[in-house]
PDB file of C-alpha atoms in Angstrom:
ATOM      1  CA  MET A  20     -37.237  -0.201   9.418  1.00 40.00           C
ATOM      2  CA  LEU A  21     -35.393  -2.406   7.057  1.00 51.00           C
ATOM      3  CA  GLU A  22     -37.327  -3.952   4.475  1.00 59.00           C
ATOM      4  CA  GLU A  23     -37.586  -8.267   4.354  1.00 59.00           C
ATOM      5  CA  LYS A  24     -36.211  -9.560   1.606  1.00 59.00           C
ATOM      6  CA  PRO A  25     -37.159 -13.457   2.308  1.00 56.00           C
ATOM      7  CA  PHE A  26     -36.721 -14.426  -1.179  1.00 56.00           C
ATOM      8  CA  LEU A  27     -32.748 -13.066  -1.216  1.00 60.00           C
ATOM      9  CA  GLY A  28     -32.336 -16.238   1.665  1.00 66.00           C
ATOM     10  CA  ARG A  29     -31.472 -16.291   5.449  1.00 65.00           C
ATOM     11  CA  GLY A  30     -28.653 -18.594   7.175  1.00 68.00           C
ATOM     12  CA  TRP A  31     -25.996 -19.154   9.346  1.00 65.00           C
ATOM     13  CA  SER A  32     -24.020 -15.771  10.083  1.00 67.00           C
ATOM     14  CA  PHE A  33     -20.103 -16.614   8.980  1.00 71.00           C
ATOM     15  CA  PRO A  34     -18.376 -17.376  11.261  1.00 70.00           C
ATOM     16  CA  PRO A  35     -20.925 -18.925  13.030  1.00 70.00           C
ATOM     17  CA  THR A  36     -22.291 -16.990  16.553  1.00 73.00           C
ATOM     18  CA  PHE A  37     -24.412 -18.795  19.320  1.00 79.00           C
ATOM     19  CA  GLU A  38     -26.203 -16.389  21.727  1.00 79.00           C
ATOM     20  CA  ALA A  39     -25.781 -18.372  24.896  1.00 78.00           C
ATOM     21  CA  ASP A  40     -28.578 -16.955  26.885  1.00 81.00           C
ATOM     22  CA  GLU A  41     -31.129 -17.221  24.397  1.00 79.00           C
ATOM     23  CA  GLY A  42     -30.017 -20.296  23.006  1.00 79.00           C
ATOM     24  CA  THR A  43     -29.802 -19.478  19.339  1.00 80.00           C
ATOM     25  CA  VAL A  44     -27.537 -19.019  16.281  1.00 75.00           C
ATOM     26  CA  GLU A  45     -27.274 -15.659  14.869  1.00 72.00           C
ATOM     27  CA  MET A  46     -28.441 -15.307  11.513  1.00 70.00           C
ATOM     28  CA  ALA A  47     -27.181 -13.298   8.321  1.00 70.00           C
ATOM     29  CA  GLU A  48     -30.051 -12.595   5.868  1.00 71.00           C
ATOM     30  CA  ALA A  49     -30.888 -10.658   1.765  1.00 72.00           C
ATOM     31  CA  GLU A  50     -27.564  -9.236   1.296  1.00 81.00           C
ATOM     32  CA  GLU A  51     -25.600  -9.954   3.973  1.00 80.00           C
ATOM     33  CA  ASP A  52     -26.434 -13.337   3.667  1.00 83.00           C
ATOM     34  CA  ILE A  53     -25.003 -13.224  -0.199  1.00 87.00           C
ATOM     35  CA  ASN A  54     -21.773 -11.142   1.432  1.00 88.00           C
ATOM     36  CA  GLN A  55     -20.925 -13.833   3.558  1.00 87.00           C
ATOM     37  CA  SER A  56     -21.760 -16.635   1.257  1.00 88.00           C
ATOM     38  CA  LEU A  57     -19.065 -14.696  -1.127  1.00 92.00           C
ATOM     39  CA  HIS A  58     -16.523 -15.158   1.325  1.00 92.00           C
ATOM     40  CA  ILE A  59     -17.305 -18.761   1.834  1.00 90.00           C
ATOM     41  CA  LEU A  60     -17.278 -19.458  -1.286  1.00 94.00           C
ATOM     42  CA  LEU A  61     -13.734 -18.052  -1.730  1.00 94.00           C
ATOM     43  CA  SER A  62     -12.317 -19.556   1.082  1.00 91.00           C
ATOM     44  CA  THR A  63     -13.658 -22.892   0.878  1.00 92.00           C
ATOM     45  CA  SER A  64     -10.985 -25.243  -1.279  1.00 92.00           C
ATOM     46  CA  LEU A  65     -12.792 -27.594  -4.036  1.00 92.00           C
ATOM     47  CA  GLY A  66     -13.373 -31.192  -1.599  1.00 91.00           C
ATOM     48  CA  GLU A  67     -13.535 -29.474   1.547  1.00 91.00           C
ATOM     49  CA  ARG A  68     -17.421 -29.306   2.149  1.00 88.00           C
ATOM     50  CA  VAL A  69     -18.969 -32.690   2.713  1.00 90.00           C
ATOM     51  CA  LEU A  70     -21.306 -33.896   0.231  1.00 92.00           C
ATOM     52  CA  GLN A  71     -20.356 -31.036  -2.063  1.00 91.00           C
ATOM     53  CA  PRO A  72     -17.276 -31.528  -3.472  1.00 92.00           C
ATOM     54  CA  GLU A  73     -17.037 -29.583  -6.120  1.00 94.00           C
ATOM     55  CA  TYR A  74     -18.010 -26.809  -4.170  1.00 94.00           C
ATOM     56  CA  GLY A  75     -15.150 -23.984  -3.770  1.00 94.00           C
ATOM     57  CA  CYS A  76     -12.906 -22.230  -5.240  1.00 91.00           C
ATOM     58  CA  ASN A  77      -9.289 -23.106  -4.952  1.00 88.00           C
ATOM     59  CA  LEU A  78      -7.508 -20.091  -4.567  1.00 87.00           C
ATOM     60  CA  ARG A  79      -5.166 -21.732  -2.185  1.00 85.00           C
ATOM     61  CA  ASP A  80      -3.308 -23.584  -4.673  1.00 86.00           C
ATOM     62  CA  TYR A  81      -1.668 -20.353  -6.211  1.00 80.00           C
ATOM     63  CA  LEU A  82      -0.428 -19.337  -2.889  1.00 72.00           C
ATOM     64  CA  PHE A  83       3.396 -19.920  -4.203  1.00 71.00           C
ATOM     65  CA  GLU A  84       2.543 -19.318  -7.620  1.00 78.00           C
ATOM     66  CA  PRO A  85       4.391 -16.413  -9.137  1.00 78.00           C
ATOM     67  CA  MET A  86       1.761 -13.449  -9.950  1.00 74.00           C
ATOM     68  CA  ASN A  87       1.719 -12.531 -13.468  1.00 82.00           C
ATOM     69  CA  THR A  88      -0.928 -11.859 -15.802  1.00 86.00           C
ATOM     70  CA  SER A  89      -1.704 -15.257 -16.939  1.00 89.00           C
ATOM     71  CA  LEU A  90      -2.206 -16.309 -13.559  1.00 86.00           C
ATOM     72  CA  ILE A  91      -4.035 -12.867 -12.548  1.00 86.00           C
ATOM     73  CA  THR A  92      -6.691 -13.900 -15.583  1.00 91.00           C
ATOM     74  CA  PHE A  93      -6.676 -17.587 -14.136  1.00 92.00           C
ATOM     75  CA  ILE A  94      -7.689 -16.774 -11.191  1.00 91.00           C
ATOM     76  CA  LYS A  95     -10.356 -14.348 -12.289  1.00 93.00           C
ATOM     77  CA  ASP A  96     -11.748 -16.925 -14.458  1.00 95.00           C
ATOM     78  CA  LEU A  97     -12.082 -19.746 -11.534  1.00 94.00           C
ATOM     79  CA  VAL A  98     -13.717 -17.132  -9.179  1.00 95.00           C
ATOM     80  CA  GLU A  99     -16.701 -16.192 -12.048  1.00 96.00           C
ATOM     81  CA  THR A 100     -16.577 -20.081 -12.711  1.00 96.00           C
ATOM     82  CA  ALA A 101     -17.038 -20.594  -8.663  1.00 96.00           C
ATOM     83  CA  ILE A 102     -19.841 -18.077  -8.513  1.00 96.00           C
ATOM     84  CA  LEU A 103     -21.481 -18.991 -11.505  1.00 96.00           C
ATOM     85  CA  TYR A 104     -22.446 -22.441 -10.488  1.00 96.00           C
ATOM     86  CA  PHE A 105     -23.130 -21.744  -6.717  1.00 95.00           C
ATOM     87  CA  GLU A 106     -24.150 -18.578  -6.364  1.00 92.00           C
ATOM     88  CA  PRO A 107     -27.321 -18.040  -8.284  1.00 92.00           C
ATOM     89  CA  ARG A 108     -29.021 -14.817  -6.747  1.00 91.00           C
ATOM     90  CA  ILE A 109     -26.358 -12.722  -7.921  1.00 93.00           C
ATOM     91  CA  LYS A 110     -24.853 -11.881 -11.726  1.00 95.00           C
ATOM     92  CA  VAL A 111     -21.406 -10.453 -11.771  1.00 96.00           C
ATOM     93  CA  GLU A 112     -20.434  -7.713 -13.794  1.00 96.00           C
ATOM     94  CA  LEU A 113     -16.572  -7.180 -13.144  1.00 96.00           C
ATOM     95  CA  ILE A 114     -13.824  -9.263 -11.422  1.00 95.00           C
ATOM     96  CA  GLU A 115     -10.829  -6.986 -10.688  1.00 92.00           C
ATOM     97  CA  ILE A 116      -7.713  -8.486  -9.495  1.00 87.00           C
ATOM     98  CA  SER A 117      -4.972  -6.390  -8.034  1.00 79.00           C
ATOM     99  CA  GLU A 118      -1.963  -6.171  -5.924  1.00 63.00           C
ATOM    100  CA  SER A 119      -3.079  -3.072  -4.503  1.00 52.00           C
ATOM    101  CA  ASP A 120      -0.198  -1.188  -3.768  1.00 50.00           C
ATOM    102  CA  SER A 121       3.384  -1.945  -3.082  1.00 40.00           C
ATOM    103  CA  PHE A 122       2.946  -2.218   0.792  1.00 43.00           C
ATOM    104  CA  ASP A 123       0.231  -4.800  -0.021  1.00 54.00           C
ATOM    105  CA  ALA A 124       2.459  -6.741  -2.778  1.00 53.00           C
ATOM    106  CA  VAL A 125       5.249  -7.028  -0.128  1.00 54.00           C
ATOM    107  CA  ARG A 126       2.749  -8.418   2.087  1.00 61.00           C
ATOM    108  CA  GLY A 127       1.628 -10.781  -0.191  1.00 68.00           C
ATOM    109  CA  ARG A 128      -1.909  -9.557  -1.022  1.00 73.00           C
ATOM    110  CA  LEU A 129      -4.219 -10.147  -3.647  1.00 78.00           C
ATOM    111  CA  GLN A 130      -7.410  -7.872  -3.633  1.00 86.00           C
ATOM    112  CA  ILE A 131     -10.100  -9.661  -5.439  1.00 91.00           C
ATOM    113  CA  SER A 132     -13.301  -7.093  -6.379  1.00 94.00           C
ATOM    114  CA  ILE A 133     -16.203  -8.406  -7.563  1.00 96.00           C
ATOM    115  CA  ASP A 134     -18.790  -5.944  -8.837  1.00 97.00           C
ATOM    116  CA  TYR A 135     -22.395  -7.588  -8.852  1.00 96.00           C
ATOM    117  CA  HIS A 136     -26.230  -7.114  -8.916  1.00 94.00           C
ATOM    118  CA  ILE A 137     -28.780  -9.037  -7.259  1.00 91.00           C
ATOM    119  CA  ARG A 138     -31.134 -10.777 -10.042  1.00 89.00           C
ATOM    120  CA  GLU A 139     -34.319 -10.166  -8.182  1.00 86.00           C
ATOM    121  CA  THR A 140     -33.950  -6.590  -7.379  1.00 88.00           C
ATOM    122  CA  ASN A 141     -31.562  -5.563  -9.596  1.00 89.00           C
ATOM    123  CA  SER A 142     -29.799  -3.903  -6.756  1.00 91.00           C
ATOM    124  CA  ARG A 143     -25.761  -3.204  -7.456  1.00 95.00           C
ATOM    125  CA  PHE A 144     -23.188  -4.345  -4.891  1.00 94.00           C
ATOM    126  CA  ASN A 145     -19.313  -4.782  -4.663  1.00 96.00           C
ATOM    127  CA  PHE A 146     -17.239  -7.219  -2.282  1.00 94.00           C
ATOM    128  CA  VAL A 147     -13.881  -7.269  -1.779  1.00 93.00           C
ATOM    129  CA  TYR A 148     -12.322 -10.505  -0.753  1.00 91.00           C
ATOM    130  CA  ASP A 149      -8.218  -9.976   0.297  1.00 85.00           C
ATOM    131  CA  PHE A 150      -6.627 -13.125  -0.590  1.00 78.00           C
ATOM    132  CA  TYR A 151      -3.223 -13.233   0.983  1.00 74.00           C
ATOM    133  CA  VAL A 152      -0.588 -14.957  -1.431  1.00 65.00           C
ATOM    134  CA  ASN A 153       1.978 -15.541   0.986  1.00 62.00           C
ATOM    135  CA  GLU A 154       1.352 -18.018   3.711  1.00 57.00           C
ATOM    136  CA  GLY A 155       0.944 -16.987   7.446  1.00 53.00           C
ATOM    137  CA  VAL A 156       0.253 -12.716   6.645  1.00 49.00           C
ATOM    138  CA  GLY A 157      -3.461 -11.730   7.273  1.00 52.00           C
ATOM    139  CA  PRO A 158      -4.988  -8.919   8.661  1.00 53.00           C
TER     140      PRO A 158
END
């Protein structure tokens, strides 16, 4: 049986999934809730969320910028700052950004890897976010 961890939070799953038979919404809890929260944070542009215009991470602003060391460093800082302000349940240990291989570089994919630990449990996790630099490219 899974150990309940209500102190880590519970929220709607992402993307929202509705159970028509039961009339309920699928929920995400604990570590899964944190991973989904990170995905939402990195996918949201500043000003996109109603009543929270500061929420998000403007990764889309850099879609057409040439990827170089200074831009990658800037994106790392952008991601780390967004997590610092909007995901207090975790502490970031390391953020790595890489064009994972030549095929992915051609497709325009940056892989953002975040190593973190959950403050309340001191459990370590890794979250990988694929950011597609070229418009119209995706998994």
